[in-house]
Amino acid sequence: MGTWLISRGTMVAVNSAQKSTNGSREGAEWSAVNSIPLSEEGTAPDGQSIGALVKDATTHLSTLVRSEVELAKSEIAGEVKKALRGSVYFILALCVLGFSLFFLFFTAAEGLHALGLWRWASFGIVFLAMLLVAGLFALLGYRKVRKISAPKRTMATLKETKNITKRHKTEEPPAA
């Protein structure tokens, strides 16, 4: 693509031989332009200025972005509602499983009784086994919770900030 020169509102294409005249042509001053302007006087073909077009484009873009955000929010809200409804079924399943464990332990006690133990002894053994498992889980939970500590780095930076602000307050000369 060649270079375009503008002189007194007229655009002229210039080839390489004409460029060598140092930008002057028969006393007229020419200025080099790298692209062809879309319209004269900074206006669009329908009479709007470039600034108005940019403002309209910016408004439309911000409206588009806002509507996309609203669409994303509504879609996410819908998906969260679906997930909550699904989680209700998981919670119900866990409740049924928890109540069914009673029958598992009852069956284990009856199985020990069928092996020849007294009924009270077989239920006592199952109860003690349940207490041991509960104690083991409680111990594991305690060990995990015991490892929780205060946020040391945050507390250190807070103390540091406090010391810095104290120093700046004490270094300021008293107002006369």
C-alpha positions as a LaTeX table, in Angstrom:
\begin{tabular}{lrrr}
\hline
Residue & $x$ (\AA) & $y$ (\AA) & $z$ (\AA) \\
\hline
Met1 & 0.00 & 0.00 & 0.00 \\
Gly2 & 1.33 & 3.42 & $-0.88$ \\
Thr3 & 1.56 & 6.50 & 1.27 \\
Trp4 & $-1.22$ & 9.05 & 1.19 \\
Leu5 & $-0.58$ & 12.77 & 1.37 \\
Ile6 & $-3.13$ & 15.34 & 2.46 \\
Ser7 & $-2.98$ & 18.97 & 1.34 \\
Arg8 & $-5.75$ & 21.44 & 2.00 \\
Gly9 & $-8.39$ & 18.71 & 2.44 \\
Thr10 & $-7.39$ & 16.72 & $-0.70$ \\
Met11 & $-5.90$ & 13.24 & $-0.50$ \\
Val12 & $-3.38$ & 12.17 & $-3.10$ \\
Ala13 & $-1.56$ & 8.84 & $-3.47$ \\
Val14 & 2.19 & 9.32 & $-3.70$ \\
Asn15 & 4.66 & 6.87 & $-5.22$ \\
Ser16 & 8.30 & 6.55 & $-4.23$ \\
Ala17 & 9.50 & 9.01 & $-6.93$ \\
Gln18 & 7.20 & 11.73 & $-5.60$ \\
Lys19 & 8.29 & 11.10 & $-2.01$ \\
Ser20 & 11.79 & 12.29 & $-2.79$ \\
Thr21 & 10.66 & 15.92 & $-3.18$ \\
Asn22 & 10.87 & 16.42 & 0.62 \\
Gly23 & 7.13 & 16.57 & 1.00 \\
Ser24 & 6.63 & 19.72 & $-1.09$ \\
Arg25 & 4.82 & 19.91 & $-4.40$ \\
Glu26 & 4.54 & 23.15 & $-6.28$ \\
Gly27 & 4.63 & 25.27 & $-3.15$ \\
Ala28 & 1.89 & 23.36 & $-1.31$ \\
Glu29 & 2.67 & 21.76 & 2.01 \\
Trp30 & 1.99 & 18.04 & 2.14 \\
Ser31 & 1.90 & 15.83 & 5.23 \\
Ala32 & 2.31 & 12.04 & 5.16 \\
Val33 & $-0.55$ & 9.92 & 6.54 \\
Asn34 & $-0.12$ & 6.20 & 7.21 \\
Ser35 & $-3.78$ & 5.36 & 6.67 \\
Ile36 & $-6.78$ & 6.65 & 4.80 \\
Pro37 & $-9.15$ & 8.61 & 7.06 \\
Leu38 & $-12.66$ & 7.19 & 7.16 \\
Ser39 & $-14.30$ & 10.59 & 7.04 \\
Glu40 & $-13.35$ & 14.24 & 7.00 \\
Glu41 & $-13.47$ & 16.64 & 9.94 \\
Gly42 & $-13.54$ & 13.77 & 12.51 \\
Thr43 & $-17.12$ & 12.78 & 11.73 \\
Ala44 & $-18.65$ & 9.49 & 10.72 \\
Pro45 & $-20.61$ & 9.09 & 7.46 \\
Asp46 & $-23.93$ & 9.57 & 9.29 \\
Gly47 & $-22.80$ & 12.86 & 10.85 \\
Gln48 & $-21.79$ & 11.62 & 14.35 \\
Ser49 & $-18.40$ & 12.59 & 15.64 \\
Ile50 & $-15.75$ & 9.99 & 16.40 \\
Gly51 & $-16.03$ & 10.82 & 20.11 \\
Ala52 & $-19.77$ & 10.12 & 20.06 \\
Leu53 & $-19.18$ & 6.83 & 18.28 \\
Val54 & $-16.54$ & 5.83 & 20.84 \\
Lys55 & $-18.90$ & 6.82 & 23.65 \\
Asp56 & $-21.70$ & 4.72 & 22.10 \\
Ala57 & $-19.34$ & 1.77 & 21.62 \\
Thr58 & $-18.16$ & 2.04 & 25.24 \\
Thr59 & $-21.75$ & 2.22 & 26.50 \\
His60 & $-22.76$ & $-0.78$ & 24.45 \\
Leu61 & $-19.71$ & $-2.72$ & 25.58 \\
Ser62 & $-20.34$ & $-2.00$ & 29.26 \\
Thr63 & $-24.01$ & $-2.97$ & 28.82 \\
Leu64 & $-22.92$ & $-6.20$ & 27.14 \\
Val65 & $-20.47$ & $-6.99$ & 29.94 \\
Arg66 & $-23.10$ & $-6.26$ & 32.60 \\
Ser67 & $-25.64$ & $-8.47$ & 30.87 \\
Glu68 & $-23.06$ & $-11.27$ & 30.56 \\
Val69 & $-22.33$ & $-11.00$ & 34.29 \\
Glu70 & $-26.06$ & $-11.12$ & 35.09 \\
Leu71 & $-26.46$ & $-14.15$ & 32.84 \\
Ala72 & $-23.55$ & $-15.88$ & 34.57 \\
Lys73 & $-25.04$ & $-15.08$ & 37.99 \\
Ser74 & $-28.43$ & $-16.50$ & 37.05 \\
Glu75 & $-26.89$ & $-19.63$ & 35.54 \\
Ile76 & $-24.69$ & $-20.18$ & 38.60 \\
Ala77 & $-27.64$ & $-19.62$ & 40.93 \\
Gly78 & $-29.62$ & $-22.22$ & 39.01 \\
Glu79 & $-26.77$ & $-24.72$ & 39.20 \\
Val80 & $-26.33$ & $-24.09$ & 42.93 \\
Lys81 & $-30.04$ & $-24.78$ & 43.47 \\
Lys82 & $-29.68$ & $-28.05$ & 41.55 \\
Ala83 & $-26.66$ & $-28.99$ & 43.67 \\
Leu84 & $-28.55$ & $-28.23$ & 46.90 \\
Arg85 & $-31.49$ & $-30.36$ & 45.80 \\
Gly86 & $-29.09$ & $-33.18$ & 44.95 \\
Ser87 & $-27.27$ & $-32.85$ & 48.26 \\
Val88 & $-30.57$ & $-33.30$ & 50.13 \\
Tyr89 & $-30.77$ & $-36.80$ & 48.66 \\
Phe90 & $-27.21$ & $-37.54$ & 49.79 \\
Ile91 & $-28.06$ & $-36.36$ & 53.31 \\
Leu92 & $-31.14$ & $-38.55$ & 53.35 \\
Ala93 & $-29.07$ & $-41.51$ & 52.15 \\
Leu94 & $-26.55$ & $-40.93$ & 54.97 \\
Cys95 & $-29.38$ & $-40.80$ & 57.54 \\
Val96 & $-30.82$ & $-44.08$ & 56.30 \\
Leu97 & $-27.33$ & $-45.61$ & 56.35 \\
Gly98 & $-26.80$ & $-44.39$ & 59.92 \\
Phe99 & $-30.06$ & $-45.96$ & 61.10 \\
Ser100 & $-29.29$ & $-49.17$ & 59.18 \\
Leu101 & $-26.04$ & $-49.61$ & 61.08 \\
Phe102 & $-28.16$ & $-50.47$ & 64.12 \\
Phe103 & $-29.30$ & $-53.61$ & 62.32 \\
Leu104 & $-25.72$ & $-54.49$ & 61.38 \\
Phe105 & $-24.64$ & $-54.33$ & 65.02 \\
Phe106 & $-27.75$ & $-56.20$ & 66.13 \\
Thr107 & $-26.95$ & $-58.92$ & 63.59 \\
Ala108 & $-23.34$ & $-59.12$ & 64.82 \\
Ala109 & $-24.56$ & $-59.57$ & 68.41 \\
Glu110 & $-27.03$ & $-62.27$ & 67.36 \\
Gly111 & $-24.24$ & $-63.96$ & 65.40 \\
Leu112 & $-22.07$ & $-64.09$ & 68.54 \\
His113 & $-25.04$ & $-65.51$ & 70.44 \\
Ala114 & $-25.46$ & $-68.17$ & 67.75 \\
Leu115 & $-21.79$ & $-69.14$ & 68.28 \\
Gly116 & $-22.65$ & $-70.10$ & 71.83 \\
Leu117 & $-22.18$ & $-66.93$ & 73.89 \\
Trp118 & $-24.86$ & $-65.68$ & 76.21 \\
Arg119 & $-27.06$ & $-63.09$ & 74.59 \\
Trp120 & $-26.13$ & $-60.37$ & 77.09 \\
Ala121 & $-22.41$ & $-61.10$ & 76.57 \\
Ser122 & $-22.67$ & $-60.95$ & 72.76 \\
Phe123 & $-24.49$ & $-57.57$ & 72.88 \\
Gly124 & $-21.93$ & $-56.32$ & 75.42 \\
Ile125 & $-19.05$ & $-57.33$ & 73.14 \\
Val126 & $-20.62$ & $-55.51$ & 70.16 \\
Phe127 & $-21.22$ & $-52.45$ & 72.35 \\
Leu128 & $-17.59$ & $-52.43$ & 73.53 \\
Ala129 & $-16.37$ & $-52.81$ & 69.92 \\
Met130 & $-18.51$ & $-49.80$ & 68.95 \\
Leu131 & $-17.06$ & $-47.79$ & 71.86 \\
Leu132 & $-13.51$ & $-48.70$ & 70.78 \\
Val133 & $-14.15$ & $-47.59$ & 67.18 \\
Ala134 & $-15.78$ & $-44.34$ & 68.39 \\
Gly135 & $-12.80$ & $-43.74$ & 70.71 \\
Leu136 & $-10.36$ & $-44.35$ & 67.86 \\
Phe137 & $-12.16$ & $-41.83$ & 65.65 \\
Ala138 & $-12.26$ & $-39.32$ & 68.52 \\
Leu139 & $-8.50$ & $-39.77$ & 69.05 \\
Leu140 & $-7.78$ & $-39.26$ & 65.34 \\
Gly141 & $-9.99$ & $-36.14$ & 65.32 \\
Tyr142 & $-8.26$ & $-34.77$ & 68.42 \\
Arg143 & $-4.84$ & $-35.28$ & 66.85 \\
Lys144 & $-5.92$ & $-33.38$ & 63.71 \\
Val145 & $-7.51$ & $-30.52$ & 65.69 \\
Arg146 & $-4.49$ & $-30.25$ & 67.98 \\
Lys147 & $-2.33$ & $-29.43$ & 64.96 \\
Ile148 & $-4.37$ & $-26.28$ & 64.29 \\
Ser149 & $-2.42$ & $-23.21$ & 65.31 \\
Ala150 & $-2.82$ & $-19.46$ & 65.22 \\
Pro151 & $-1.90$ & $-17.70$ & 61.98 \\
Lys152 & 1.69 & $-16.91$ & 62.97 \\
Arg153 & 2.66 & $-14.91$ & 59.87 \\
Thr154 & $-0.46$ & $-12.76$ & 60.06 \\
Met155 & 0.07 & $-12.07$ & 63.76 \\
Ala156 & 3.72 & $-11.20$ & 63.10 \\
Thr157 & 2.85 & $-8.75$ & 60.34 \\
Leu158 & 0.14 & $-7.19$ & 62.51 \\
Lys159 & 2.65 & $-6.68$ & 65.33 \\
Glu160 & 5.12 & $-5.25$ & 62.84 \\
Thr161 & 2.52 & $-2.84$ & 61.49 \\
Lys162 & 1.56 & $-1.87$ & 65.03 \\
Asn163 & 5.21 & $-1.15$ & 65.89 \\
Ile164 & 5.71 & 0.88 & 62.71 \\
Thr165 & 2.65 & 3.02 & 63.40 \\
Lys166 & 3.73 & 3.54 & 67.02 \\
Arg167 & 7.17 & 4.69 & 65.86 \\
His168 & 5.69 & 7.14 & 63.38 \\
Lys169 & 3.33 & 8.56 & 66.00 \\
Thr170 & 6.10 & 9.05 & 68.55 \\
Glu171 & 8.53 & 10.53 & 65.99 \\
Glu172 & 6.13 & 13.29 & 64.96 \\
Pro173 & 6.93 & 16.58 & 66.73 \\
Pro174 & 4.18 & 17.90 & 68.97 \\
Ala175 & 2.07 & 20.63 & 67.41 \\
Ala176 & 2.82 & 24.08 & 68.75 \\
\hline
\end{tabular}
